[in-house]
Tab-separated table of C-alpha atoms in Angstrom:
chain	number	residue	atom	x	y	z
A	14	UNK	CA	-82.192	-25.805	291.281
A	15	UNK	CA	-80.672	-26.163	288.043
A	16	UNK	CA	-80.323	-29.884	288.613
A	17	UNK	CA	-84.656	-29.994	288.889
A	18	UNK	CA	-84.399	-27.906	285.666
A	19	UNK	CA	-82.815	-30.383	284.190
A	20	UNK	CA	-84.351	-32.877	285.026
A	21	UNK	CA	-87.632	-31.438	284.275
A	22	UNK	CA	-86.011	-30.697	280.831
A	23	UNK	CA	-85.140	-34.536	279.939
A	24	UNK	CA	-88.664	-35.794	281.230
A	25	UNK	CA	-90.261	-33.496	279.317
A	26	UNK	CA	-87.990	-33.843	276.202
A	27	UNK	CA	-88.594	-37.760	276.557
A	28	UNK	CA	-92.100	-36.866	277.037
A	29	UNK	CA	-92.090	-35.018	273.493
A	30	UNK	CA	-90.331	-37.780	271.455
A	31	UNK	CA	-92.854	-40.231	272.789
A	32	UNK	CA	-95.684	-38.546	271.319
A	33	UNK	CA	-93.452	-38.237	267.959
A	34	UNK	CA	-92.734	-41.697	267.771
A	35	UNK	CA	-96.666	-42.451	268.438
A	36	UNK	CA	-97.531	-39.786	265.609
A	37	UNK	CA	-95.157	-41.375	263.060
A	38	UNK	CA	-96.159	-44.961	263.837
A	39	UNK	CA	-100.085	-44.462	263.618
A	40	UNK	CA	-99.624	-42.240	260.330
A	41	UNK	CA	-98.164	-45.070	258.096
A	42	UNK	CA	-99.495	-47.146	255.722
A	43	UNK	CA	-101.919	-49.867	257.113
A	44	UNK	CA	-101.990	-52.161	253.309
A	45	UNK	CA	-103.623	-54.938	253.087
A	46	UNK	CA	-106.350	-54.294	255.800
A	47	UNK	CA	-109.544	-56.079	254.095
A	48	UNK	CA	-112.147	-53.074	254.313
A	49	UNK	CA	-115.884	-54.090	254.013
A	50	UNK	CA	-118.618	-52.479	251.528
A	51	UNK	CA	-120.157	-50.578	254.367
A	52	UNK	CA	-116.682	-49.100	255.391
A	53	UNK	CA	-115.707	-47.484	252.450
A	54	UNK	CA	-119.020	-45.611	251.748
A	55	UNK	CA	-122.629	-46.621	252.120
A	56	UNK	CA	-124.371	-47.259	248.759
A	57	UNK	CA	-120.901	-48.000	246.962
A	58	UNK	CA	-120.417	-51.760	245.682
A	59	UNK	CA	-116.438	-52.616	247.298
A	60	UNK	CA	-115.106	-54.116	243.323
A	61	UNK	CA	-112.220	-57.061	244.243
A	62	UNK	CA	-112.042	-55.351	247.743
A	63	UNK	CA	-110.060	-52.558	249.103
A	64	UNK	CA	-106.882	-51.582	250.707
A	65	UNK	CA	-106.856	-49.322	253.840
A	66	UNK	CA	-104.348	-46.372	254.136
A	67	UNK	CA	-103.867	-44.296	256.283
A	68	UNK	CA	-102.016	-40.365	255.388
A	69	UNK	CA	-99.673	-38.431	257.431
A	70	UNK	CA	-102.332	-36.102	258.652
A	71	UNK	CA	-104.367	-39.639	260.525
A	72	UNK	CA	-106.879	-39.357	257.597
A	73	UNK	CA	-108.385	-43.130	256.724
A	74	UNK	CA	-108.398	-43.727	253.233
A	75	UNK	CA	-109.168	-47.164	251.029
A	76	UNK	CA	-107.936	-48.065	247.699
A	77	UNK	CA	-109.935	-50.020	245.276
A	78	UNK	CA	-109.138	-51.775	241.734
A	79	UNK	CA	-111.689	-52.074	238.837
A	80	UNK	CA	-112.274	-51.452	235.314
A	81	UNK	CA	-109.856	-54.237	233.971
A	82	UNK	CA	-107.619	-53.756	236.923
A	83	UNK	CA	-106.921	-56.795	239.326
A	84	UNK	CA	-105.446	-56.397	242.984
A	85	UNK	CA	-103.704	-58.998	244.464
A	86	UNK	CA	-102.612	-58.966	248.164
A	87	UNK	CA	-99.576	-61.443	249.855
A	88	UNK	CA	-98.929	-61.610	253.405
A	89	UNK	CA	-95.869	-63.092	254.067
A	90	UNK	CA	-93.798	-62.571	257.864
A	91	UNK	CA	-96.291	-59.765	259.040
A	92	UNK	CA	-95.938	-57.992	256.384
A	93	UNK	CA	-98.709	-57.156	253.471
A	94	UNK	CA	-97.436	-56.684	249.828
A	95	UNK	CA	-100.631	-55.635	247.644
A	96	UNK	CA	-100.573	-55.420	243.678
A	97	UNK	CA	-102.139	-53.591	241.270
A	98	UNK	CA	-102.003	-55.416	237.727
A	99	UNK	CA	-103.791	-55.565	234.125
A	100	UNK	CA	-106.373	-58.062	233.526
A	101	UNK	CA	-109.636	-58.280	234.557
A	102	UNK	CA	-113.157	-57.317	233.500
A	103	UNK	CA	-114.223	-54.591	232.036
A	104	UNK	CA	-116.929	-52.518	234.044
A	105	UNK	CA	-117.529	-49.314	231.999
A	106	UNK	CA	-116.420	-47.791	228.069
A	107	UNK	CA	-112.518	-47.126	228.009
A	108	UNK	CA	-110.891	-45.596	225.728
A	109	UNK	CA	-107.368	-44.784	225.369
A	110	UNK	CA	-106.712	-41.419	222.720
A	111	UNK	CA	-102.685	-41.991	221.928
A	112	UNK	CA	-102.946	-38.197	221.404
A	113	UNK	CA	-100.307	-38.741	217.660
A	114	UNK	CA	-98.128	-41.181	219.823
A	115	UNK	CA	-97.430	-44.668	218.979
A	116	UNK	CA	-99.853	-47.421	220.472
A	117	UNK	CA	-98.258	-51.225	220.175
A	118	UNK	CA	-97.810	-53.744	221.538
A	119	UNK	CA	-94.441	-55.675	221.620
A	120	UNK	CA	-93.450	-59.574	221.752
A	121	UNK	CA	-96.682	-60.702	220.047
A	122	UNK	CA	-96.562	-64.162	218.594
A	123	UNK	CA	-97.028	-64.385	214.138
A	124	UNK	CA	-99.077	-67.027	212.999
A	125	UNK	CA	-97.374	-69.289	211.394
A	126	UNK	CA	-98.751	-73.153	211.012
A	127	UNK	CA	-102.288	-71.914	212.741
A	128	UNK	CA	-105.541	-72.186	210.876
A	129	UNK	CA	-108.246	-69.429	210.440
A	130	UNK	CA	-111.253	-70.031	212.735
A	131	UNK	CA	-114.152	-71.924	211.465
A	132	UNK	CA	-115.694	-71.860	215.240
A	133	UNK	CA	-115.401	-68.589	216.624
A	134	UNK	CA	-118.713	-67.577	218.237
A	135	UNK	CA	-119.349	-63.683	219.575
A	136	UNK	CA	-117.782	-62.209	223.182
A	137	UNK	CA	-116.378	-65.389	223.856
A	138	UNK	CA	-113.386	-66.241	226.093
A	139	UNK	CA	-109.869	-68.010	225.375
A	140	UNK	CA	-109.280	-70.742	224.646
A	141	UNK	CA	-113.513	-71.779	224.003
A	142	UNK	CA	-112.586	-72.187	219.928
A	143	UNK	CA	-109.820	-72.971	217.509
A	144	UNK	CA	-107.707	-71.309	214.829
A	145	UNK	CA	-107.511	-67.260	214.841
A	146	UNK	CA	-109.337	-64.335	213.949
A	147	UNK	CA	-108.722	-61.138	213.208
A	148	UNK	CA	-108.961	-57.879	214.856
A	149	UNK	CA	-110.557	-54.519	213.554
A	150	UNK	CA	-111.807	-51.293	214.770
A	151	UNK	CA	-115.810	-49.915	213.951
A	152	UNK	CA	-114.673	-46.417	213.291
A	153	UNK	CA	-118.702	-45.690	214.406
A	154	UNK	CA	-117.983	-46.505	218.130
A	155	UNK	CA	-114.332	-47.060	218.461
A	156	UNK	CA	-114.795	-50.637	219.825
A	157	UNK	CA	-112.050	-53.394	218.848
A	158	UNK	CA	-114.383	-56.416	217.436
A	159	UNK	CA	-113.078	-59.844	215.457
A	160	UNK	CA	-113.596	-60.634	212.316
A	161	UNK	CA	-113.199	-64.512	210.551
A	162	UNK	CA	-110.356	-64.206	208.085
A	163	UNK	CA	-112.624	-65.871	205.690
A	164	UNK	CA	-115.006	-62.366	205.855
A	165	UNK	CA	-111.851	-60.450	205.400
A	166	UNK	CA	-111.196	-61.697	201.764
A	167	UNK	CA	-113.826	-63.599	199.581
A	168	UNK	CA	-113.919	-65.368	196.471
A	169	UNK	CA	-115.839	-67.125	194.112
A	170	UNK	CA	-116.398	-68.604	191.033
A	171	UNK	CA	-119.357	-69.566	189.097
A	172	UNK	CA	-119.808	-71.070	185.563
A	173	UNK	CA	-122.846	-71.421	183.361
A	174	UNK	CA	-124.024	-72.807	180.029
A	175	UNK	CA	-125.799	-70.286	178.181
A	176	UNK	CA	-129.352	-70.542	176.356
A	177	UNK	CA	-129.381	-68.243	173.219
A	178	UNK	CA	-129.420	-65.122	173.806
A	179	UNK	CA	-129.497	-65.324	177.613
A	180	UNK	CA	-128.264	-62.038	179.270
A	181	UNK	CA	-129.185	-62.452	183.159
A	182	UNK	CA	-126.622	-64.425	185.464
A	183	UNK	CA	-127.858	-64.587	189.273
A	184	UNK	CA	-125.187	-66.892	190.959
A	185	UNK	CA	-125.913	-69.453	193.301
A	186	UNK	CA	-126.359	-68.950	197.272
A	187	UNK	CA	-126.689	-65.122	196.150
A	188	UNK	CA	-123.906	-63.908	197.287
A	189	UNK	CA	-123.240	-60.036	197.643
A	190	UNK	CA	-120.836	-58.929	194.405
A	191	UNK	CA	-118.498	-56.356	194.967
A	192	UNK	CA	-117.996	-53.796	192.358
A	193	UNK	CA	-117.941	-54.359	188.724
A	194	UNK	CA	-113.783	-54.120	189.083
A	195	UNK	CA	-113.790	-56.795	190.947
A	196	UNK	CA	-115.540	-58.843	188.930
A	197	UNK	CA	-113.964	-60.957	185.958
A	198	UNK	CA	-116.374	-62.458	183.511
A	199	UNK	CA	-115.157	-64.459	180.025
A	200	UNK	CA	-117.249	-65.835	177.134
A	201	UNK	CA	-115.384	-69.070	176.511
A	202	UNK	CA	-112.454	-68.049	177.749
A	203	UNK	CA	-112.468	-64.786	176.187
A	204	UNK	CA	-112.578	-62.078	179.133
A	205	UNK	CA	-115.368	-59.251	178.781
A	206	UNK	CA	-115.039	-55.494	179.102
A	207	UNK	CA	-115.781	-54.983	182.584
A	208	UNK	CA	-118.467	-52.111	183.145
A	209	UNK	CA	-118.990	-52.774	179.043
A	210	UNK	CA	-119.952	-56.172	178.441
A	211	UNK	CA	-121.041	-56.623	181.226
A	212	UNK	CA	-122.539	-55.191	184.335
A	213	UNK	CA	-122.790	-56.039	188.350
A	214	UNK	CA	-126.222	-56.093	190.554
A	215	UNK	CA	-125.821	-57.332	194.199
A	216	UNK	CA	-125.576	-61.098	193.109
A	217	UNK	CA	-126.476	-60.584	189.276
A	218	UNK	CA	-123.994	-60.775	186.470
A	219	UNK	CA	-125.751	-58.809	183.143
A	220	UNK	CA	-124.202	-59.520	180.055
A	221	UNK	CA	-124.783	-56.532	177.484
A	222	UNK	CA	-123.874	-57.735	173.769
A	223	UNK	CA	-122.733	-55.268	171.652
A	224	UNK	CA	-124.400	-54.783	167.913
A	225	UNK	CA	-121.666	-52.168	166.294
A	226	UNK	CA	-119.603	-53.674	164.082
A	227	UNK	CA	-116.413	-54.797	164.335
A	228	UNK	CA	-117.189	-55.618	167.695
A	229	UNK	CA	-120.500	-56.735	167.750
A	230	UNK	CA	-121.312	-59.837	169.570
A	231	UNK	CA	-124.268	-61.671	171.184
A	232	UNK	CA	-124.930	-65.158	173.259
A	233	UNK	CA	-125.570	-68.412	171.572
A	234	UNK	CA	-126.776	-70.847	172.879
A	235	UNK	CA	-123.860	-73.683	174.166
A	236	UNK	CA	-121.559	-70.506	175.360
A	237	UNK	CA	-119.852	-71.056	178.984
A	238	UNK	CA	-119.783	-68.001	180.879
A	239	UNK	CA	-117.647	-67.796	183.670
A	240	UNK	CA	-117.970	-65.603	186.264
A	241	UNK	CA	-115.195	-65.403	189.370
A	242	UNK	CA	-114.576	-62.454	191.716
A	243	UNK	CA	-112.652	-61.037	194.687
A	244	UNK	CA	-114.104	-58.827	197.818
C-alpha cells in the first residue's frame, strides 16, 4: 500500500510540474510577432507595426510606436529583438515641459566655415538646402521655427543729395526702419541728434531743422544726408 501511494504521488507530482512548465512557457514574451491592423483594435490604425506580448496572466497585448518614435525589429538565430528609438514623424503636437530643469543637447557642431542659408524653404527636409538657419521659439504657440540669419540682424545705408529745405527722405525699397535709437542720420558728415534733429516712421526719415540760435540749422541744396540703420 505504501509503494502504491508513493508511485501515485510521483505521478501526480510530475503532472503538476508539467503543468507549471507549460504555464511558464506560455507566459513568456513573444516579441516581434507582427500583428495585423484588425488584430489590434477595430478602427485603429496600425502605425509602424506592433509587437505582440503575453503577460504572466496570459493576457495578449500589443505595443506600438508612433509620434516621432521608430520601432525596428531584427530576427537572428530565432531570437527577435525589437528596438524603439528616436526618429520618425510627429503625428501629434508634442510639448516637453522642462519644469525648471535644464533641457539641452550635447555634441552639437560649431559653425565655423558655413555661410548663412539663402535658399532655405519652409518645412524642408535636411539635404534640400545649403548653409545654416537659426532656430527660434514662437512664444504664442511654443513651436520651434527656423529663421534666416539675414532676418535676425539687418543693416542698411543710403545717402541722398538734398534739395533746398528738403526734410523727407524715404529709403529705397521701403525697408521698415527700427526705433530711432537704431537709426543714425548724418548731414554733410556731421551726426544729427536722434529724435531731436530727425524722426523715423516706417521707411522714411524726416529731418527737423532747428531755428533756435545758436543751434539753428537748415537744409541747403546739395547737402549730403546719409542714413544708417541696424535691426
